[in-house]
Amino acid sequence: MSVYSMTGYATAHSGADGMPEGLPGLGVEIRSVNSRFLDLVLKLPEDLRGAEPALRELLGARLRRGKVEVRVWVEGRTDAGQRAPGVPELQRLATLQDLVRSWLPLAGPLSVAEVLQLTGKQSADPGALQAPLMHLAAAALEGLLDARRREGRRLADMLLDRVEQLRQLASDAQPLIPQLVEQQRQRFLERWNEALGSDSQGAVSSEAARDRALSEATAFAIRIDVAEELTRLDAHLGEIERLLGRGAELGKRLDFLIQELHREANTLGSKSSSLELTRISVDMKVLIEQMREQVQNIE
C-alpha cells in the first residue's frame, strides 16, 4: 500500500453542456493540510446544504486524518451568490414582458435589477443537483488522493534517506565503544590506585577503599553502556523501514518511533565521554528532528 501525505489539493467542475437540461454547472474544490484527526469543513451554497451528510460520508470513507476543506459553487454565480441568467431565461422573460404589456400598455419595461432578481429566484431543484454534485465530489476526492499519494511518496523517500544516514552514524559510533571502554578502564585503575595509595598511608581503611572501588566500577558500567542505545536505535530504524514499506495509515506510529529515536540519541550524548561520540549524537538529533517535521504530514 502507499504512504499518504495529509497535504493535497484537487478540483473538479462541469459546464452547463455536461449537465442535464436546465441545470447550471457545478464546481468542487478540496484542499487538505495536516491535523491530528480528520476535520471536515464544508462550504456549500444554501440550496445544496442538504448534500452535506452525503459528502461527509463520502470523504470519511476514504480519508483518515487531516484538516479537509471542501468548497462547492454553482457555475455562473458571482461572489455574492447571484447567478448570471442564461439566454433561455432571458427569452422567456422577454416573452412574458411582451404579453403583459400587450394587455397593460402603461406597464414599464423590466430593469436590470428586476431581471437579476427574477432569474435569481429561478434556481435548480436541489434534489436534481445532488447527484451531479456527488459525482463531481467523488472525482475531486480521487484527485486529492492522487496528490496526497504523490506527496506521501516524496516524504517516504526523504525518511528512508534519513534512516540510511542514521545507520551510517550508528556504524561510525560502533568502533568508538572499545576505545571508550579502555578510557574508562584507565580512569578506574587510576582512581583505584589513588585509593590504595591513600589506604597505605592509613588515611583510608580497606573497607572504604573497597566501597570506593565498587562505586567506580558501577559508574564505569553505566558510562560505557552505549551499545544498548545503538541496538535499540537500529531496531527503531528497522521498524520505520517496515512501516514505510507497508504503507496505509502510519503517521501516529511513525511519530512515536521518532520520539524513541530522539530518546536514544539524547541518551547516547549524555553517556558520551568523547568529542567524536558527542558529535555523532548531535548529528543524529538533527536528522531525527528533520524526520519529525516531515512525519507530521503523513496520514
mmCIF file of C-alpha atoms in Angstrom:
data_model
loop_
_atom_site.group_PDB
_atom_site.id
_atom_site.type_symbol
_atom_site.label_atom_id
_atom_site.label_comp_id
_atom_site.label_asym_id
_atom_site.label_seq_id
_atom_site.Cartn_x
_atom_site.Cartn_y
_atom_site.Cartn_z
ATOM 1 C CA MET A 1 0.000 0.000 0.000
ATOM 2 C CA SER A 2 1.001 3.611 -0.487
ATOM 3 C CA VAL A 3 2.136 6.221 2.007
ATOM 4 C CA TYR A 4 -0.211 9.216 2.014
ATOM 5 C CA SER A 5 0.542 12.784 2.955
ATOM 6 C CA MET A 6 -2.154 14.882 4.603
ATOM 7 C CA THR A 7 -1.361 17.791 2.256
ATOM 8 C CA GLY A 8 -3.107 17.969 -1.112
ATOM 9 C CA TYR A 9 -5.354 19.907 -3.452
ATOM 10 C CA ALA A 10 -7.820 18.975 -6.204
ATOM 11 C CA THR A 11 -10.739 20.486 -8.083
ATOM 12 C CA ALA A 12 -13.474 19.256 -10.424
ATOM 13 C CA HIS A 13 -16.150 21.177 -12.320
ATOM 14 C CA SER A 14 -18.596 20.732 -15.155
ATOM 15 C CA GLY A 15 -20.013 23.258 -17.579
ATOM 16 C CA ALA A 16 -23.653 23.610 -18.452
ATOM 17 C CA ASP A 17 -23.162 21.446 -21.564
ATOM 18 C CA GLY A 18 -22.342 18.413 -19.454
ATOM 19 C CA MET A 19 -25.335 18.762 -17.164
ATOM 20 C CA PRO A 20 -28.996 17.756 -17.579
ATOM 21 C CA GLU A 21 -31.333 20.245 -19.278
ATOM 22 C CA GLY A 22 -31.911 23.385 -17.255
ATOM 23 C CA LEU A 23 -29.238 22.709 -14.606
ATOM 24 C CA PRO A 24 -26.309 25.063 -14.024
ATOM 25 C CA GLY A 25 -22.741 23.803 -13.901
ATOM 26 C CA LEU A 26 -21.117 22.883 -10.591
ATOM 27 C CA GLY A 27 -17.607 23.164 -9.173
ATOM 28 C CA VAL A 28 -15.947 21.321 -6.278
ATOM 29 C CA GLU A 29 -12.622 22.245 -4.676
ATOM 30 C CA ILE A 30 -10.928 20.137 -1.976
ATOM 31 C CA ARG A 31 -7.777 21.104 -0.097
ATOM 32 C CA SER A 32 -6.207 19.456 2.941
ATOM 33 C CA VAL A 33 -3.414 20.097 5.441
ATOM 34 C CA ASN A 34 -2.075 18.126 8.372
ATOM 35 C CA SER A 35 -4.097 17.588 11.540
ATOM 36 C CA ARG A 36 -4.105 15.061 14.378
ATOM 37 C CA PHE A 37 -7.590 13.897 13.416
ATOM 38 C CA LEU A 38 -9.996 14.151 10.475
ATOM 39 C CA ASP A 39 -11.509 17.639 10.459
ATOM 40 C CA LEU A 40 -14.006 18.277 7.643
ATOM 41 C CA VAL A 41 -15.016 21.841 6.763
ATOM 42 C CA LEU A 42 -17.732 22.112 4.086
ATOM 43 C CA LYS A 43 -18.626 25.397 2.387
ATOM 44 C CA LEU A 44 -21.810 24.853 0.374
ATOM 45 C CA PRO A 45 -24.387 27.131 -1.252
ATOM 46 C CA GLU A 46 -27.574 27.354 0.785
ATOM 47 C CA ASP A 47 -29.588 25.382 -1.773
ATOM 48 C CA LEU A 48 -27.093 22.481 -1.524
ATOM 49 C CA ARG A 49 -26.904 22.194 2.266
ATOM 50 C CA GLY A 50 -28.916 19.003 2.070
ATOM 51 C CA ALA A 51 -25.955 17.249 0.420
ATOM 52 C CA GLU A 52 -23.675 17.795 3.425
ATOM 53 C CA PRO A 53 -24.303 14.418 5.162
ATOM 54 C CA ALA A 54 -23.645 12.506 1.939
ATOM 55 C CA LEU A 55 -20.452 14.497 1.322
ATOM 56 C CA ARG A 56 -19.209 13.828 4.847
ATOM 57 C CA GLU A 57 -19.855 10.117 4.412
ATOM 58 C CA LEU A 58 -18.018 10.088 1.073
ATOM 59 C CA LEU A 59 -14.950 11.851 2.481
ATOM 60 C CA GLY A 60 -14.910 9.968 5.771
ATOM 61 C CA ALA A 61 -14.828 6.628 3.970
ATOM 62 C CA ARG A 62 -11.563 7.489 2.154
ATOM 63 C CA LEU A 63 -9.720 9.884 4.478
ATOM 64 C CA ARG A 64 -8.423 9.177 7.978
ATOM 65 C CA ARG A 65 -6.568 12.312 9.096
ATOM 66 C CA GLY A 66 -6.112 15.925 8.036
ATOM 67 C CA LYS A 67 -7.996 19.202 8.026
ATOM 68 C CA VAL A 68 -10.012 18.963 4.812
ATOM 69 C CA GLU A 69 -11.846 21.949 3.361
ATOM 70 C CA VAL A 70 -14.461 21.396 0.638
ATOM 71 C CA ARG A 71 -15.879 24.315 -1.322
ATOM 72 C CA VAL A 72 -18.809 23.884 -3.718
ATOM 73 C CA TRP A 73 -20.073 26.565 -6.078
ATOM 74 C CA VAL A 74 -22.583 26.867 -8.891
ATOM 75 C CA GLU A 75 -21.045 27.949 -12.181
ATOM 76 C CA GLY A 76 -22.189 31.377 -13.332
ATOM 77 C CA ARG A 77 -22.860 32.834 -9.895
ATOM 78 C CA THR A 78 -20.971 35.884 -8.734
ATOM 79 C CA ASP A 79 -19.101 36.017 -5.431
ATOM 80 C CA ALA A 80 -22.247 37.372 -3.811
ATOM 81 C CA GLY A 81 -24.166 34.277 -4.895
ATOM 82 C CA GLN A 82 -26.159 35.885 -7.744
ATOM 83 C CA ARG A 83 -26.459 33.581 -10.738
ATOM 84 C CA ALA A 84 -25.973 35.095 -14.193
ATOM 85 C CA PRO A 85 -29.164 34.478 -16.257
ATOM 86 C CA GLY A 86 -28.966 32.239 -19.283
ATOM 87 C CA VAL A 87 -30.265 33.033 -22.777
ATOM 88 C CA PRO A 88 -33.365 30.768 -22.451
ATOM 89 C CA GLU A 89 -34.355 32.544 -19.237
ATOM 90 C CA LEU A 90 -33.940 35.997 -20.805
ATOM 91 C CA GLN A 91 -36.002 34.933 -23.817
ATOM 92 C CA ARG A 92 -38.742 33.644 -21.517
ATOM 93 C CA LEU A 93 -38.778 36.924 -19.543
ATOM 94 C CA ALA A 94 -38.937 38.969 -22.789
ATOM 95 C CA THR A 95 -41.912 36.901 -23.981
ATOM 96 C CA LEU A 96 -43.704 37.358 -20.671
ATOM 97 C CA GLN A 97 -42.954 41.098 -20.685
ATOM 98 C CA ASP A 98 -44.412 41.474 -24.201
ATOM 99 C CA LEU A 99 -47.512 39.529 -23.164
ATOM 100 C CA VAL A 100 -48.050 41.666 -20.072
ATOM 101 C CA ARG A 101 -47.528 44.972 -21.920
ATOM 102 C CA SER A 102 -49.925 43.890 -24.685
ATOM 103 C CA TRP A 103 -52.650 43.850 -22.048
ATOM 104 C CA LEU A 104 -51.230 46.645 -19.880
ATOM 105 C CA PRO A 105 -49.659 49.222 -22.184
ATOM 106 C CA LEU A 106 -48.745 51.505 -19.280
ATOM 107 C CA ALA A 107 -46.581 48.862 -17.611
ATOM 108 C CA GLY A 108 -42.925 49.850 -17.614
ATOM 109 C CA PRO A 109 -40.128 47.668 -19.025
ATOM 110 C CA LEU A 110 -38.143 45.431 -16.695
ATOM 111 C CA SER A 111 -34.956 46.912 -15.226
ATOM 112 C CA VAL A 112 -31.662 45.041 -14.991
ATOM 113 C CA ALA A 113 -32.064 44.695 -11.219
ATOM 114 C CA GLU A 114 -35.569 43.233 -11.686
ATOM 115 C CA VAL A 115 -34.292 40.780 -14.291
ATOM 116 C CA LEU A 116 -31.498 39.609 -11.986
ATOM 117 C CA GLN A 117 -33.910 39.297 -9.096
ATOM 118 C CA LEU A 118 -36.396 37.244 -11.105
ATOM 119 C CA THR A 119 -33.781 34.942 -12.639
ATOM 120 C CA GLY A 120 -32.043 34.535 -9.290
ATOM 121 C CA LYS A 121 -35.224 33.019 -7.926
ATOM 122 C CA GLN A 122 -35.320 30.530 -10.756
ATOM 123 C CA SER A 123 -32.824 28.146 -9.155
ATOM 124 C CA ALA A 124 -32.467 24.492 -9.988
ATOM 125 C CA ASP A 125 -34.077 21.860 -7.841
ATOM 126 C CA PRO A 126 -31.560 20.979 -5.077
ATOM 127 C CA GLY A 127 -32.552 17.352 -5.343
ATOM 128 C CA ALA A 128 -31.673 17.355 -9.032
ATOM 129 C CA LEU A 129 -28.297 18.959 -8.254
ATOM 130 C CA GLN A 130 -27.256 16.474 -5.573
ATOM 131 C CA ALA A 131 -26.457 13.564 -7.905
ATOM 132 C CA PRO A 132 -24.178 15.659 -10.182
ATOM 133 C CA LEU A 133 -22.609 17.179 -7.076
ATOM 134 C CA MET A 134 -21.756 13.774 -5.601
ATOM 135 C CA HIS A 135 -20.264 12.687 -8.937
ATOM 136 C CA LEU A 136 -18.023 15.748 -9.040
ATOM 137 C CA ALA A 137 -17.095 15.370 -5.353
ATOM 138 C CA ALA A 138 -16.005 11.770 -5.978
ATOM 139 C CA ALA A 139 -13.852 12.920 -8.917
ATOM 140 C CA ALA A 140 -12.288 15.688 -6.836
ATOM 141 C CA LEU A 141 -11.654 13.240 -3.996
ATOM 142 C CA GLU A 142 -9.775 10.907 -6.346
ATOM 143 C CA GLY A 143 -7.669 13.845 -7.472
ATOM 144 C CA LEU A 144 -6.944 14.742 -3.852
ATOM 145 C CA LEU A 145 -5.913 11.164 -3.043
ATOM 146 C CA ASP A 146 -3.572 11.137 -6.044
ATOM 147 C CA ALA A 147 -1.979 14.391 -4.861
ATOM 148 C CA ARG A 148 -1.615 13.074 -1.314
ATOM 149 C CA ARG A 149 -0.137 9.828 -2.644
ATOM 150 C CA ARG A 150 2.500 11.675 -4.687
ATOM 151 C CA GLU A 151 3.438 13.855 -1.722
ATOM 152 C CA GLY A 152 3.489 10.778 0.528
ATOM 153 C CA ARG A 153 5.932 9.042 -1.811
ATOM 154 C CA ARG A 154 8.231 12.056 -1.622
ATOM 155 C CA LEU A 155 8.051 12.077 2.179
ATOM 156 C CA ALA A 156 8.756 8.332 2.356
ATOM 157 C CA ASP A 157 11.842 8.725 0.156
ATOM 158 C CA MET A 158 13.098 11.536 2.362
ATOM 159 C CA LEU A 159 12.560 9.489 5.534
ATOM 160 C CA LEU A 160 14.346 6.465 4.080
ATOM 161 C CA ASP A 161 17.279 8.692 3.164
ATOM 162 C CA ARG A 162 17.471 9.959 6.768
ATOM 163 C CA VAL A 163 17.234 6.389 8.058
ATOM 164 C CA GLU A 164 20.253 5.476 5.932
ATOM 165 C CA GLN A 165 22.209 8.449 7.284
ATOM 166 C CA LEU A 166 21.340 7.479 10.864
ATOM 167 C CA ARG A 167 22.525 3.924 10.233
ATOM 168 C CA GLN A 168 25.811 5.320 8.946
ATOM 169 C CA LEU A 169 26.245 7.444 12.078
ATOM 170 C CA ALA A 170 25.490 4.416 14.261
ATOM 171 C CA SER A 171 28.075 2.470 12.280
ATOM 172 C CA ASP A 172 30.596 5.262 12.890
ATOM 173 C CA ALA A 173 29.861 5.128 16.613
ATOM 174 C CA GLN A 174 30.263 1.366 16.941
ATOM 175 C CA PRO A 175 34.120 1.274 16.741
ATOM 176 C CA LEU A 176 34.303 4.009 19.368
ATOM 177 C CA ILE A 177 32.833 1.750 22.059
ATOM 178 C CA PRO A 178 36.063 -0.296 22.675
ATOM 179 C CA GLN A 179 38.012 2.961 22.866
ATOM 180 C CA LEU A 180 35.571 4.339 25.439
ATOM 181 C CA VAL A 181 35.825 1.106 27.429
ATOM 182 C CA GLU A 182 39.606 1.391 27.505
ATOM 183 C CA GLN A 183 39.472 5.048 28.548
ATOM 184 C CA GLN A 184 37.094 4.273 31.366
ATOM 185 C CA ARG A 185 39.215 1.312 32.432
ATOM 186 C CA GLN A 186 42.301 3.512 32.682
ATOM 187 C CA ARG A 187 40.408 6.086 34.747
ATOM 188 C CA PHE A 188 39.095 3.360 37.006
ATOM 189 C CA LEU A 189 42.592 1.950 37.564
ATOM 190 C CA GLU A 190 43.997 5.381 38.306
ATOM 191 C CA ARG A 191 41.356 6.069 40.934
ATOM 192 C CA TRP A 192 41.755 2.589 42.393
ATOM 193 C CA ASN A 193 45.492 3.136 42.728
ATOM 194 C CA GLU A 194 44.832 6.502 44.355
ATOM 195 C CA ALA A 195 42.557 4.797 46.859
ATOM 196 C CA LEU A 196 45.154 2.123 47.611
ATOM 197 C CA GLY A 197 47.850 4.778 47.993
ATOM 198 C CA SER A 198 45.692 6.669 50.445
ATOM 199 C CA ASP A 199 44.981 3.433 52.306
ATOM 200 C CA SER A 200 48.739 2.622 52.641
ATOM 201 C CA GLN A 201 49.193 5.911 54.488
ATOM 202 C CA GLY A 202 46.388 4.995 56.863
ATOM 203 C CA ALA A 203 44.064 7.709 55.611
ATOM 204 C CA VAL A 204 41.515 5.283 54.153
ATOM 205 C CA SER A 205 40.554 1.868 55.518
ATOM 206 C CA SER A 206 40.496 -1.208 53.273
ATOM 207 C CA GLU A 207 36.709 -1.295 53.583
ATOM 208 C CA ALA A 208 36.454 2.314 52.434
ATOM 209 C CA ALA A 209 38.782 1.587 49.522
ATOM 210 C CA ARG A 210 36.650 -1.402 48.571
ATOM 211 C CA ASP A 211 33.473 0.729 48.663
ATOM 212 C CA ARG A 212 35.117 3.363 46.507
ATOM 213 C CA ALA A 213 36.213 0.685 44.045
ATOM 214 C CA LEU A 214 32.662 -0.666 43.830
ATOM 215 C CA SER A 215 31.316 2.840 43.264
ATOM 216 C CA GLU A 216 33.813 3.464 40.484
ATOM 217 C CA ALA A 217 33.007 0.097 38.918
ATOM 218 C CA THR A 218 29.283 0.890 38.922
ATOM 219 C CA ALA A 219 29.863 4.282 37.313
ATOM 220 C CA PHE A 220 32.142 2.602 34.800
ATOM 221 C CA ALA A 221 29.466 0.068 33.783
ATOM 222 C CA ILE A 222 26.834 2.787 33.341
ATOM 223 C CA ARG A 223 29.087 5.096 31.349
ATOM 224 C CA ILE A 224 30.160 2.545 28.737
ATOM 225 C CA ASP A 225 26.703 1.074 28.101
ATOM 226 C CA VAL A 226 26.145 2.894 24.790
ATOM 227 C CA ALA A 227 25.946 -0.343 22.804
ATOM 228 C CA GLU A 228 22.433 -0.833 24.172
ATOM 229 C CA GLU A 229 21.326 2.557 22.802
ATOM 230 C CA LEU A 230 22.783 1.755 19.387
ATOM 231 C CA THR A 231 20.971 -1.595 19.358
ATOM 232 C CA ARG A 232 17.622 -0.031 20.194
ATOM 233 C CA LEU A 233 18.202 2.753 17.666
ATOM 234 C CA ASP A 234 18.837 0.149 14.964
ATOM 235 C CA ALA A 235 15.625 -1.665 15.917
ATOM 236 C CA HIS A 236 13.592 1.566 15.671
ATOM 237 C CA LEU A 237 15.078 2.331 12.256
ATOM 238 C CA GLY A 238 14.158 -1.155 11.067
ATOM 239 C CA GLU A 239 10.563 -0.647 12.226
ATOM 240 C CA ILE A 240 10.353 2.686 10.376
ATOM 241 C CA GLU A 241 11.522 0.999 7.178
ATOM 242 C CA ARG A 242 8.945 -1.762 7.675
ATOM 243 C CA LEU A 243 6.096 0.714 8.171
ATOM 244 C CA LEU A 244 7.074 2.788 5.133
ATOM 245 C CA GLY A 245 7.191 -0.372 3.045
ATOM 246 C CA ARG A 246 3.739 -1.424 4.266
ATOM 247 C CA GLY A 247 2.101 1.992 3.787
ATOM 248 C CA ALA A 248 -1.524 2.766 4.788
ATOM 249 C CA GLU A 249 -2.276 4.747 7.955
ATOM 250 C CA LEU A 250 1.006 5.026 9.847
ATOM 251 C CA GLY A 251 1.597 8.672 10.802
ATOM 252 C CA LYS A 252 0.913 8.233 14.527
ATOM 253 C CA ARG A 253 3.143 5.137 14.765
ATOM 254 C CA LEU A 254 5.945 6.939 12.974
ATOM 255 C CA ASP A 255 5.562 9.865 15.342
ATOM 256 C CA PHE A 256 6.011 7.536 18.321
ATOM 257 C CA LEU A 257 9.110 5.933 16.783
ATOM 258 C CA ILE A 258 10.629 9.357 16.122
ATOM 259 C CA GLN A 259 10.218 10.159 19.819
ATOM 260 C CA GLU A 260 12.020 6.920 20.699
ATOM 261 C CA LEU A 261 14.849 7.718 18.274
ATOM 262 C CA HIS A 262 15.246 11.120 19.900
ATOM 263 C CA ARG A 263 15.389 9.490 23.315
ATOM 264 C CA GLU A 264 18.169 7.104 22.248
ATOM 265 C CA ALA A 265 20.194 9.903 20.630
ATOM 266 C CA ASN A 266 19.860 12.022 23.779
ATOM 267 C CA THR A 267 20.991 9.134 25.989
ATOM 268 C CA LEU A 268 23.901 8.443 23.655
ATOM 269 C CA GLY A 269 25.021 12.046 24.019
ATOM 270 C CA SER A 270 24.625 12.099 27.802
ATOM 271 C CA LYS A 271 26.772 8.951 28.144
ATOM 272 C CA SER A 272 29.407 10.212 25.743
ATOM 273 C CA SER A 273 32.912 10.656 27.105
ATOM 274 C CA SER A 274 34.492 11.676 23.788
ATOM 275 C CA LEU A 275 34.036 14.608 21.437
ATOM 276 C CA GLU A 276 33.556 12.279 18.478
ATOM 277 C CA LEU A 277 30.637 10.446 20.067
ATOM 278 C CA THR A 278 29.108 13.786 21.115
ATOM 279 C CA ARG A 279 29.324 14.986 17.512
ATOM 280 C CA ILE A 280 27.621 11.815 16.312
ATOM 281 C CA SER A 281 24.840 12.309 18.853
ATOM 282 C CA VAL A 282 24.269 15.905 17.714
ATOM 283 C CA ASP A 283 24.204 14.882 14.038
ATOM 284 C CA MET A 284 21.687 12.174 14.882
ATOM 285 C CA LYS A 285 19.401 14.627 16.645
ATOM 286 C CA VAL A 286 19.498 16.993 13.655
ATOM 287 C CA LEU A 287 18.421 14.182 11.304
ATOM 288 C CA ILE A 288 15.739 12.965 13.715
ATOM 289 C CA GLU A 289 14.311 16.477 14.007
ATOM 290 C CA GLN A 290 14.107 16.676 10.206
ATOM 291 C CA MET A 291 12.228 13.374 10.216
ATOM 292 C CA ARG A 292 9.873 14.567 12.950
ATOM 293 C CA GLU A 293 8.849 17.632 10.926
ATOM 294 C CA GLN A 294 8.018 15.518 7.880
ATOM 295 C CA VAL A 295 6.239 12.755 9.786
ATOM 296 C CA GLN A 296 3.723 15.380 10.985
ATOM 297 C CA ASN A 297 2.420 15.473 7.385
ATOM 298 C CA ILE A 298 1.925 11.717 6.968
ATOM 299 C CA GLU A 299 -1.590 10.339 7.336
#
